[in-house]
Coordinates of C-alpha atoms and ligand atoms in Angstrom, one line a residue:
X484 CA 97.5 55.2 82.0
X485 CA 101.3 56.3 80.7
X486 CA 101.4 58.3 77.8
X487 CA 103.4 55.8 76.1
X488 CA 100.2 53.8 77.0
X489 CA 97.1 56.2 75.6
X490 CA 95.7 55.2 72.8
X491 CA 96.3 58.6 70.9
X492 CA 99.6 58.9 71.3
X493 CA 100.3 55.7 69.0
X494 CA 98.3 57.8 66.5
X495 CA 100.5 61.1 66.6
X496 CA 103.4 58.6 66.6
X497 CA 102.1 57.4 63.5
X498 CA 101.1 60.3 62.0
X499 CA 104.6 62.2 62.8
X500 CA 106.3 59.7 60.5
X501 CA 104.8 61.8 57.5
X502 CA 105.2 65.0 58.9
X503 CA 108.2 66.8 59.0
X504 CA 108.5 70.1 61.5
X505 CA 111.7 71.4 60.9
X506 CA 110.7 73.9 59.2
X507 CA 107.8 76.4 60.2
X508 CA 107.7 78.8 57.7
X509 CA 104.9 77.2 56.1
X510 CA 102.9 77.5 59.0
X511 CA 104.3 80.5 60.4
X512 CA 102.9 82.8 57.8
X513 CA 99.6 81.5 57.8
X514 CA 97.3 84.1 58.9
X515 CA 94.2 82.1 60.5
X516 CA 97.0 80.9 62.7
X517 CA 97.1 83.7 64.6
X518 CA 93.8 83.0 65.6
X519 CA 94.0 79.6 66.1
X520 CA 97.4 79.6 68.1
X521 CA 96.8 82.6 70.4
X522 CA 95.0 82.5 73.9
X523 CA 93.4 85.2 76.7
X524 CA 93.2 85.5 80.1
X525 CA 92.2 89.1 80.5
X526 CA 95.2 91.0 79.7
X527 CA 97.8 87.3 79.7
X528 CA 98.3 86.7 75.8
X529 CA 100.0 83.6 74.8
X530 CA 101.1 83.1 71.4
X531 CA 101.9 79.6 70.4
X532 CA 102.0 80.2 66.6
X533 CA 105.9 79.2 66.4
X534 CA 105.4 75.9 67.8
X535 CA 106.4 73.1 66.1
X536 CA 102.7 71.8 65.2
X537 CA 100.1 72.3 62.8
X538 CA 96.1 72.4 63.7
X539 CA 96.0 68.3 63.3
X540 CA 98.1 67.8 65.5
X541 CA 97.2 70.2 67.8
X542 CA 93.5 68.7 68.0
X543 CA 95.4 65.5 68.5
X544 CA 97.1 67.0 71.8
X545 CA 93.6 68.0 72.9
X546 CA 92.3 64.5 72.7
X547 CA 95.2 63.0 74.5
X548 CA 94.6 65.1 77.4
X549 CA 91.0 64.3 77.4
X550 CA 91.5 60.6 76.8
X551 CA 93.5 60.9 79.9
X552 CA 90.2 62.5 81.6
X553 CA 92.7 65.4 82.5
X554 CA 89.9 67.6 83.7
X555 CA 88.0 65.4 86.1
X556 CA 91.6 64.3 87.4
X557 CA 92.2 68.2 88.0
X558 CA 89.2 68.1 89.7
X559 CA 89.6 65.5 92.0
X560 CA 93.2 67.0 92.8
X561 CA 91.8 70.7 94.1
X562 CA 88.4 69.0 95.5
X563 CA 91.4 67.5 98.3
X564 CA 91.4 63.8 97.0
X565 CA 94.9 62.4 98.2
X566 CA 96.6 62.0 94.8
X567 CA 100.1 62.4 96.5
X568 CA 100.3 58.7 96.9
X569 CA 103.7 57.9 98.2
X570 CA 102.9 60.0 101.4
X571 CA 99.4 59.5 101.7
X572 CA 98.5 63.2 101.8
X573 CA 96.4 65.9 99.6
X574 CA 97.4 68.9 97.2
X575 CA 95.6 71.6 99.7
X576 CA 98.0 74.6 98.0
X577 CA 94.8 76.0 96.0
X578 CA 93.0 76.5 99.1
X579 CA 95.7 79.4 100.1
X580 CA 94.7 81.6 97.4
X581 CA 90.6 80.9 97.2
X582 CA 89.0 83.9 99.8
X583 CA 87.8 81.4 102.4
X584 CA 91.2 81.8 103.6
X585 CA 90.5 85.3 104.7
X586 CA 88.3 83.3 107.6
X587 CA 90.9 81.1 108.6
X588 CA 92.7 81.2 112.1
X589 CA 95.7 80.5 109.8
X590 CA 95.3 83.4 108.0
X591 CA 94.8 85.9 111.2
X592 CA 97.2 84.8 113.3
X593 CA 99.8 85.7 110.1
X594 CA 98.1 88.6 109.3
X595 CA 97.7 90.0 112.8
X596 CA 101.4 89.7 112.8
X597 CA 102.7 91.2 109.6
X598 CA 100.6 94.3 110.6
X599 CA 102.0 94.7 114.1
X600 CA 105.4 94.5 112.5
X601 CA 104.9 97.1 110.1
X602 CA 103.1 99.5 112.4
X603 CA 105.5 99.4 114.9
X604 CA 108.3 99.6 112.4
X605 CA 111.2 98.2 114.8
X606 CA 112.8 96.1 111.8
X607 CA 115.0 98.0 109.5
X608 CA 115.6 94.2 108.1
X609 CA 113.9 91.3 107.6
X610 CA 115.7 87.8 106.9
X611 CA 114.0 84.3 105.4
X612 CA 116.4 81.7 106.1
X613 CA 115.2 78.7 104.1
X614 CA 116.3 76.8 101.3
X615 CA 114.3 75.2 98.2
X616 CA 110.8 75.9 98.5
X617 CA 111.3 77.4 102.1
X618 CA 113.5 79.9 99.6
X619 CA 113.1 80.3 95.9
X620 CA 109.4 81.1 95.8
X621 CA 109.6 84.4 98.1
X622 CA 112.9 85.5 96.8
X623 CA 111.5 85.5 93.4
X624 CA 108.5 87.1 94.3
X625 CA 110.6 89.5 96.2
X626 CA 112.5 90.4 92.9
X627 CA 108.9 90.9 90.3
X628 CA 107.7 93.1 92.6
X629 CA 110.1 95.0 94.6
X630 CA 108.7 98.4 93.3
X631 CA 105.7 97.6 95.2
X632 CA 107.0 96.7 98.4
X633 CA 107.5 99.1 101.1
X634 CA 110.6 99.3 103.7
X635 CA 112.0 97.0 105.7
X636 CA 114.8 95.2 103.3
X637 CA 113.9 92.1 102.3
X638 CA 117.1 89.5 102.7
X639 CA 117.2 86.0 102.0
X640 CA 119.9 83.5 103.2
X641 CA 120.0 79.5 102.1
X642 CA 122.8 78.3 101.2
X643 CA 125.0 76.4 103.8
X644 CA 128.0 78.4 102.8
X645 CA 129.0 80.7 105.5
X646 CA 129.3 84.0 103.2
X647 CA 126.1 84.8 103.0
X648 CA 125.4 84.7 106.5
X649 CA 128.3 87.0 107.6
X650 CA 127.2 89.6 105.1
X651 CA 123.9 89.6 107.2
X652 CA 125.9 90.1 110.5
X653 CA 127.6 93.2 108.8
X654 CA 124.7 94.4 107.4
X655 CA 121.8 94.2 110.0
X656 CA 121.7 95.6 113.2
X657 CA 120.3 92.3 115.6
X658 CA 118.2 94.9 117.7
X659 CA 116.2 96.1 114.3
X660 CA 116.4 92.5 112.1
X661 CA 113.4 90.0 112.1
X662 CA 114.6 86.2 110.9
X663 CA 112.0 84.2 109.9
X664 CA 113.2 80.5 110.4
X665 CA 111.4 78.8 107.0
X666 CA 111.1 75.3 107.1
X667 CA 108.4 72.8 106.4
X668 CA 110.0 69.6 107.5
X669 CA 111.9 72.0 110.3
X670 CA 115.2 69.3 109.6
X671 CA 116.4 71.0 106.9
X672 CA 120.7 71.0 107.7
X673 CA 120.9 73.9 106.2
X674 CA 118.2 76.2 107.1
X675 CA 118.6 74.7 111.0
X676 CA 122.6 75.1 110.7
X677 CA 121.9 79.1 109.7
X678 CA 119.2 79.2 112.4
X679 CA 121.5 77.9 115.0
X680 CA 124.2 80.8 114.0
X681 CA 121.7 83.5 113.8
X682 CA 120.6 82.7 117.3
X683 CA 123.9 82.7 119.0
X684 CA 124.5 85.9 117.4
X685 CA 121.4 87.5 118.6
X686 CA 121.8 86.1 122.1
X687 CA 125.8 87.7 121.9
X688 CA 124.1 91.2 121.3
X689 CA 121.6 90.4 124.4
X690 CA 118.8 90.3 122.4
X691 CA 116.0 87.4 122.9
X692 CA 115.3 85.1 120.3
X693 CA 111.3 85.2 120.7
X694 CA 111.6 88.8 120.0
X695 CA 113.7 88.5 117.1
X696 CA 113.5 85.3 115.2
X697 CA 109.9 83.3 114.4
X698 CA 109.4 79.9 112.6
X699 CA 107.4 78.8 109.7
X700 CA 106.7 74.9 109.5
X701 CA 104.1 72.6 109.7
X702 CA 106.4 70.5 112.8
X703 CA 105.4 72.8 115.4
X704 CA 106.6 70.6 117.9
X705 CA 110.0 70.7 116.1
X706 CA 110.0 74.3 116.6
X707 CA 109.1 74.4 120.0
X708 CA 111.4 71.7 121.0
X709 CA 114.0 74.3 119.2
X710 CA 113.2 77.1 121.4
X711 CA 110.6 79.2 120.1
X712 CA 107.4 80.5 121.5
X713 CA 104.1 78.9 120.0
X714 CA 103.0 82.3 119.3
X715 CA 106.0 82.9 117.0
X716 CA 104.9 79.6 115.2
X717 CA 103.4 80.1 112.0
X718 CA 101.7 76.6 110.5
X719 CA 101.3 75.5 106.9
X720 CA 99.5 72.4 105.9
X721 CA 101.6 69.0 105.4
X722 CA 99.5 69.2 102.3
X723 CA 101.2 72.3 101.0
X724 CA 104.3 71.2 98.8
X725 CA 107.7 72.9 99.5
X726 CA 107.8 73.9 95.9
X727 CA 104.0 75.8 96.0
X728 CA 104.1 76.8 99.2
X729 CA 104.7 80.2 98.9
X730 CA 101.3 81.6 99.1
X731 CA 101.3 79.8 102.7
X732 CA 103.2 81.5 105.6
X733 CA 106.6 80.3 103.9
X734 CA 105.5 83.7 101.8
X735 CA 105.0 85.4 105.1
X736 CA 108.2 88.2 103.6
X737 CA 106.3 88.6 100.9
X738 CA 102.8 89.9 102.4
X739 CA 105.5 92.1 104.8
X740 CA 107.1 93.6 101.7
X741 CA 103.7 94.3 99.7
X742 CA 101.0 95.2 102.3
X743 CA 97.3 93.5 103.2
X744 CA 96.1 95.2 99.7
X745 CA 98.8 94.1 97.0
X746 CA 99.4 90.7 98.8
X747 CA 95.3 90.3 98.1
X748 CA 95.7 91.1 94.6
X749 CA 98.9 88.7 94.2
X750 CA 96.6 86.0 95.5
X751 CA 93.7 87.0 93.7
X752 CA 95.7 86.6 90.4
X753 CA 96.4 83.0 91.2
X754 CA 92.9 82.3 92.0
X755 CA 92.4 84.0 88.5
X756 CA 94.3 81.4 86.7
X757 CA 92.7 78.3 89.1
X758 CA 89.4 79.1 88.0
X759 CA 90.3 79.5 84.7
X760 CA 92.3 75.7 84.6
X761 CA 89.5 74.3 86.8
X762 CA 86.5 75.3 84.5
X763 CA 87.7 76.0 81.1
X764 CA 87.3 73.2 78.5
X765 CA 90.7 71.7 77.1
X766 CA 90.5 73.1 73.9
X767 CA 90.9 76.7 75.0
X768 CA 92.6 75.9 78.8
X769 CA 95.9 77.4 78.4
X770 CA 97.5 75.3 81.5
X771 CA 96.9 72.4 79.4
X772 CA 97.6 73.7 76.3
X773 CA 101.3 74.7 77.8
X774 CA 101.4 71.2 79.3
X775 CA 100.6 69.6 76.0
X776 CA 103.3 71.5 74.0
X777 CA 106.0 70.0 76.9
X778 CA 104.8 66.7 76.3
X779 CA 104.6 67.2 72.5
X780 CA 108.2 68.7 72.2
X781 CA 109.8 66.2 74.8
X782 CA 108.4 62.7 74.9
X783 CA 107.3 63.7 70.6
X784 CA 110.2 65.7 69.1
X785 CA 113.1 64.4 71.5
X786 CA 113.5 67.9 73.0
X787 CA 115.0 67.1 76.4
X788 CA 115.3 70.5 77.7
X789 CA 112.9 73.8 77.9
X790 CA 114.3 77.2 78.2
X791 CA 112.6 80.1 80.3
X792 CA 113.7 83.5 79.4
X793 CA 111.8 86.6 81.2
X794 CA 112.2 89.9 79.3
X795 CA 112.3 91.9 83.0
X796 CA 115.1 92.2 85.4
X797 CA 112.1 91.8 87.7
X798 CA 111.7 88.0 86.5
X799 CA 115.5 87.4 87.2
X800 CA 114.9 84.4 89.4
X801 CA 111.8 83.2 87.6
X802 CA 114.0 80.6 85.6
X803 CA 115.2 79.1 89.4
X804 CA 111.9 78.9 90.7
X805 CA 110.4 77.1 87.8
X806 CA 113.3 74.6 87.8
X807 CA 112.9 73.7 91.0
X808 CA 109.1 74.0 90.6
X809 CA 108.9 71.6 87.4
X810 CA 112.1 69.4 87.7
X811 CA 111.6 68.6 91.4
X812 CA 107.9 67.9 90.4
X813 CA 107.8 66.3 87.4
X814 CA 111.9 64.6 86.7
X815 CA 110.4 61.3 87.8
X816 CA 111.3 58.0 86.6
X817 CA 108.2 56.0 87.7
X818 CA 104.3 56.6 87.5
X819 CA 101.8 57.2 90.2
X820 CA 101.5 53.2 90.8
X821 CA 105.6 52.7 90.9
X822 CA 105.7 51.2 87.3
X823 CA 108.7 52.4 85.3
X824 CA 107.9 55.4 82.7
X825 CA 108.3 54.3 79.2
X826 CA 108.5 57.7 78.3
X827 CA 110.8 60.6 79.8
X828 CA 108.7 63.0 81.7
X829 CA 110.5 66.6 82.5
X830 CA 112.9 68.5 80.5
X831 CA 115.9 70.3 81.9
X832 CA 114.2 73.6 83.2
X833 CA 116.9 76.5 82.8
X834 CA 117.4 80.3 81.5
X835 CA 118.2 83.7 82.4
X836 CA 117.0 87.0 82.0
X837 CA 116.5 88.3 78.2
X838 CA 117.9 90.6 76.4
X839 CA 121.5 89.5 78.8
X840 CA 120.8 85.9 77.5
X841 CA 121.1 87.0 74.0
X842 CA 124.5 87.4 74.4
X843 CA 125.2 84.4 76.4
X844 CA 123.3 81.1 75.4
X845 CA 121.0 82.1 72.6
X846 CA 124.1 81.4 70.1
X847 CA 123.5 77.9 71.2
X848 CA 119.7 78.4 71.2
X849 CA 119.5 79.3 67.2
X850 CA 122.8 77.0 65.8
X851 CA 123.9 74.6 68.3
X852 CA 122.4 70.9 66.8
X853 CA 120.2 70.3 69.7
X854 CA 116.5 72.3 70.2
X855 CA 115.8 74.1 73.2
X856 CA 112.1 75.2 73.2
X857 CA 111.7 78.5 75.0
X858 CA 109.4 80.4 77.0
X859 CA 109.2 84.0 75.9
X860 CA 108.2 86.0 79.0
X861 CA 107.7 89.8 78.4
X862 CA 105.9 92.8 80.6
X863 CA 104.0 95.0 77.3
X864 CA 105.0 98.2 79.3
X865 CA 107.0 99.6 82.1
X866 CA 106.5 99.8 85.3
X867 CA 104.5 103.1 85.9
X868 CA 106.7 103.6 88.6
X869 CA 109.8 104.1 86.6
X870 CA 109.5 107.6 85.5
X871 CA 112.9 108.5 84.1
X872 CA 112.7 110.5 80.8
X873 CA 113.1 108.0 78.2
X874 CA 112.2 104.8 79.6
X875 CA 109.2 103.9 77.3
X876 CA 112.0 103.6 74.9
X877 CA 114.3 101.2 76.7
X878 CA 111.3 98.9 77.5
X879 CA 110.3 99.2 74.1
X880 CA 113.6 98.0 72.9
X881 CA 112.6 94.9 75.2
X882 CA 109.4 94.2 73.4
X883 CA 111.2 94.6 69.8
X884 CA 114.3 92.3 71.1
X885 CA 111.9 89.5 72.3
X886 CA 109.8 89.3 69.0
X887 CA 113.0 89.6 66.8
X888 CA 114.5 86.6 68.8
X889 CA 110.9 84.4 68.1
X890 CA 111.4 85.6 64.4
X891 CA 115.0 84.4 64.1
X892 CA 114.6 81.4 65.9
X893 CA 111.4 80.3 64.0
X894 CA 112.2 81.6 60.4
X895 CA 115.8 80.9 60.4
X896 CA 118.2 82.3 57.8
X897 CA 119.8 80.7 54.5
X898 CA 123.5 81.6 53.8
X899 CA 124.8 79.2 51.0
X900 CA 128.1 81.1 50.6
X901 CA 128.8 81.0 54.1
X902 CA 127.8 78.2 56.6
X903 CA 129.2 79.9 59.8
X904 CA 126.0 82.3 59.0
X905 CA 124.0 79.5 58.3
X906 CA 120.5 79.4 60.8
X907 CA 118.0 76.6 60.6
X908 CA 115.3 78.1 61.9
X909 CA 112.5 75.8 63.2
X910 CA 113.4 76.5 66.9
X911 CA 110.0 76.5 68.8
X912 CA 108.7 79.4 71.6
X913 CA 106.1 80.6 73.0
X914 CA 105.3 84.2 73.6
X915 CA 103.6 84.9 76.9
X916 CA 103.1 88.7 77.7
X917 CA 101.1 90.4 80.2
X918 CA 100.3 94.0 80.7
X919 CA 102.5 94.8 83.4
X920 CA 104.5 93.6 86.3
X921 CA 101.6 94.0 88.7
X922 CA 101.0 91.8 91.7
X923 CA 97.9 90.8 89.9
X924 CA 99.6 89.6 87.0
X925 CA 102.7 87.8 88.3
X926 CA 100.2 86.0 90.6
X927 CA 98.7 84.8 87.8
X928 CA 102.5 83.7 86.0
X929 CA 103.3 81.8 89.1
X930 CA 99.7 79.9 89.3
X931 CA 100.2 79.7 85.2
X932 CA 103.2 77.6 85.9
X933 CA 102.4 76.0 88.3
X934 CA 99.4 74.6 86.6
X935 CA 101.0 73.8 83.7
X936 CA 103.5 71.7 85.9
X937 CA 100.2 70.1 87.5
X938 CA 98.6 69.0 84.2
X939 CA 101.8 67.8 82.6
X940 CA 102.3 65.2 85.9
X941 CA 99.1 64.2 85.0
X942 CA 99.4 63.9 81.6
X943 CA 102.4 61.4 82.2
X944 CA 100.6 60.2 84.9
X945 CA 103.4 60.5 87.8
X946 CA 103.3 62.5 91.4
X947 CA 104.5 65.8 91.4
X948 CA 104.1 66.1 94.7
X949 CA 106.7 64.1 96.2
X950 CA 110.4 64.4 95.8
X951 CA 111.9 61.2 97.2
X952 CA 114.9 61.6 94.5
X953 CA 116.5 64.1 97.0
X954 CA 116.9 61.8 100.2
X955 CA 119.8 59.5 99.2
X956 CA 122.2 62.4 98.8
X957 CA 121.1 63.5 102.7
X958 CA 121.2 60.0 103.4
X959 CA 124.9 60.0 103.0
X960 CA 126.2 63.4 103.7
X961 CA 124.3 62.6 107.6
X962 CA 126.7 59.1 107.3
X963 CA 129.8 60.8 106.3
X964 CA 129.2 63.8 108.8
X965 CA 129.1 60.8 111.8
X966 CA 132.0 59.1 110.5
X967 CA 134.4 59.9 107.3
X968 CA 135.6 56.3 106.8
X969 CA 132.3 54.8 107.0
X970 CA 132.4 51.5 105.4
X971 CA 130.2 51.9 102.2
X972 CA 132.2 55.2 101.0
X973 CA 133.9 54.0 97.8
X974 CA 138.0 54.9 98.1
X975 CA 138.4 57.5 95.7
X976 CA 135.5 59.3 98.3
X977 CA 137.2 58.4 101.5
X978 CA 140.8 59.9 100.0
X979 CA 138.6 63.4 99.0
X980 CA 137.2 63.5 103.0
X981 CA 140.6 62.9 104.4
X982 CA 143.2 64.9 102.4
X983 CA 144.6 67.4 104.0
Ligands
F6P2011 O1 115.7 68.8 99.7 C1 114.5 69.2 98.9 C2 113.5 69.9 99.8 O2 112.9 68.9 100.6 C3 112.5 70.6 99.0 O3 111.5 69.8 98.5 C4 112.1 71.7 99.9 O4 111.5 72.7 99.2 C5 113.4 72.1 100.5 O5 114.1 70.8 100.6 C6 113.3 72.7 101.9 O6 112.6 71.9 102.8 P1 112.1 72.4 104.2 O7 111.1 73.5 103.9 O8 111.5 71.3 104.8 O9 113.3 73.0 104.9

């Protein structure tokens, strides 16, 4: 059933005719609301109070989701039912973080290897080469939590562009760099175009690629085929999406960087948040409370895009990931069965690191016409590895900046001499903090979004597990690259190819 189609949704419909949400300060300074609005998951606090919604229509949300039996659907989805349709195959990502892993010849054979690496310390460098998935989950992860990891250097290349790759040649030695080749469908242009480089390279300075370079994929004969040992092949499931794969071997950098112990607690802060969005009732399951306020403030209010703004440098790239994570999910045009959506499913994902946002976008995000609704992401204290006299204060400055930005944009500000100074106010966010950028805790961020991502596709009822939207721009670079004049190029594209 599309939510255009569920029975409830014609009643919120109805009922938003005589409600207006502009603005929130009725609602805002209610004071059961903080207890009606606000959510737990040990020390992950959500505050949802300056949504645009009041408790009706809140309890409406609920019983939409449950109309569309959300939680026997989430059920069927981690129990390994193949709800990815369109290729016939399973959502097996969940299984990487439950501790049955820890039995798995999957898990030895990657864990074997990250600790003879790091005992024998021969890499001053270590380099993913991937893109997408294969890229933006460990480079993230790399950035929330780089005060945990321990030597080598961390260095990710994607992009086609040849920069980043010759920055790697200046910078790493090839006798002390370990590549790691990251690539499910192992015929990604890109990531095989860097390979390819990388290996002459390495075979110029007499050093062999088994030693240096391994593969993740889950096309091992790909690999092989490409030259490397099936030792140095490290599998993940077909099941595994690109964009939630990184607690597979695709994250194999990021149990290098943080050790057996951390890496287990990373993982174990996922599984945290599964069990929470597998067995807690709608009502107080903050995945699908999250998802609800998406579909409320898109398909609902009209808002077409959702801003993510983490108060931590260490989040920098959390706004990337979660675009690619939701948008490549979730911007869909049909439903699971091929029909046509009647309503819009994902918003524009962006954002950037607060309080450097503030003097970028936010003028936009409290006067420009349109209404962003934004994710308030925030660490409650430091690191307790940053020691420098003073720092308390600086973080605190953090905490004070992100509330003060929830205020403005919520309460807004009447000027009626002058309209340049002029703020409307009713500009929804949510408030999620956490104690502190552990390995625990940002596991649980990432399964939090994730989740959310999960139980929105299935409130629209569409596969976020595919991503067929990317093939027809591959599709025609592979044409163009065999011949620039092919026939179906339109004119104005065959002038670009061939200018000189
Ligand atoms: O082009 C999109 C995409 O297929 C993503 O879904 C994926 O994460 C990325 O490319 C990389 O794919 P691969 O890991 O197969 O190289």
């Amino acid at each position: 059933m599309q939510l255009a189609d569920n029975p409830i949704t014609k009643i919120i419909l109805e009922k938003l005719k005589h409600k207006d949400f502009r603005n929130l300060n009725h609602l805002i300074f209610d004071e059961k609301r903080s207890s009606e609005f606000q959510y737990e998951l040990l020390d992950l606090k959500i505050d949802i109070t300056r949504q645009s919604l009041d408790k009706e229509i809140k309890e409406d949300l609920i019983n939409l989701a449950k109309e569309t039996k959300i939680k026997k659907k989430i059920s069927e989805l981690i129990s390994g039912v193949k709800v990815n349709l369109s290729e016939n195959r399973s959502v097996d990502h969940f299984s990487l973080r439950k501790e049955e892993r820890f039995k798995t010849q999957e898990w030895k054979k990657l864990r074997n290897f990250v600790q003879n690496i790091s005992s024998k310390n021969n890499f001053k460098h270590i380099v993913n080469i991937g893109i997408g998935g294969s890229d933006l989950g460990p480079l993230m992860v790399n950035k929330a939590l780089k005060s945990f990891y321990k030597v080598p250097d961390i260095l990710y290349v994607s992009n086609i562009d040849p920069t980043k790759i010759s920055e790697i040649f200046v910078k790493c030695n090839p006798k002390e760099t370990l590549f790691i080749v990251t690539s499910k469908s192992f015929s990604t242009l890109e990531t095989l175009e860097n390979a390819k480089i990388v290996a002459e390279w390495l075979s110029k300075h007499k050093v062999s690629l088994n030693y240096s370079m391994v593969a993740v994929t889950s096309v091992r004969k790909k690999a092989l085929d490409w030259g490397f040992k099936d030792s140095n092949i490290f599998e993940i499931s077909e099941n595994v999406g690109g964009r939630y794969s990184l607690w597979s071997s695709v994250g194999m950098s990021i149990f290098i960087g943080l050790g057996e112990d951390n890496y287990k607690n990373f993982l174990l802060g996922a599984r945290t948040m599964d069990e929470h969005f597998i067995n807690e009732e709608v009502e107080n399951n903050i995945p699908i409370i999250l998802a609800l306020l998406r579909i409320w403030n898109r398909n609902f209010l009209n808002r077409n895009n959702h801003c993510i703004v983490p108060y931590t440098d260490n989040l920098s790239k959390f706004p990337a990931w979660a675009q690619q994570l939701e948008m490549e999910s979730n911007g869909k045009g049909v439903d699971i069965n091929g029909a046509t959506l009647k309503m819009p499913a994902s918003p524009i994902i962006w954002g950037e690191v607060g309080t450097n946002a503030q003097h970028s976008f936010f003028q936009f995000l409290h006067q420009g016409l349109e209404v962003s609704p934004t994710d308030i992401l925030v660490p409650r204290k430091p690191l307790s590895t940053i020691c420098f006299k003073g720092s308390e204060k600086n973080h605190e400055y953090l905490l004070i900046n992100a509330i003060a930005q929830a205020e403005a944009l919520a309460r807004g500000s009447v000027d009626l001499i002058n309209q340049n100074k002029n703020f409307l106010g009713g500009r929804p966010s949510t408030i999620i903090s956490w104690e502190e950028n552990t390995p625990f805790y940002i596991g649980m961020l990432i399964a939090l979004y994730e989740n959310i991502t999960i139980a929105s596709g299935l409130l629209w009822n569409i596969n976020s597990f595919d991503q067929w939207g990317v093939e027809l721009g591959k599709t025609i670079a592979n044409k163009i690259s065999n011949d620039k004049n092919d026939k179906d190029l339109t004119p104005a594209a065959k002038k670009f190819l061939n200018q000189k």
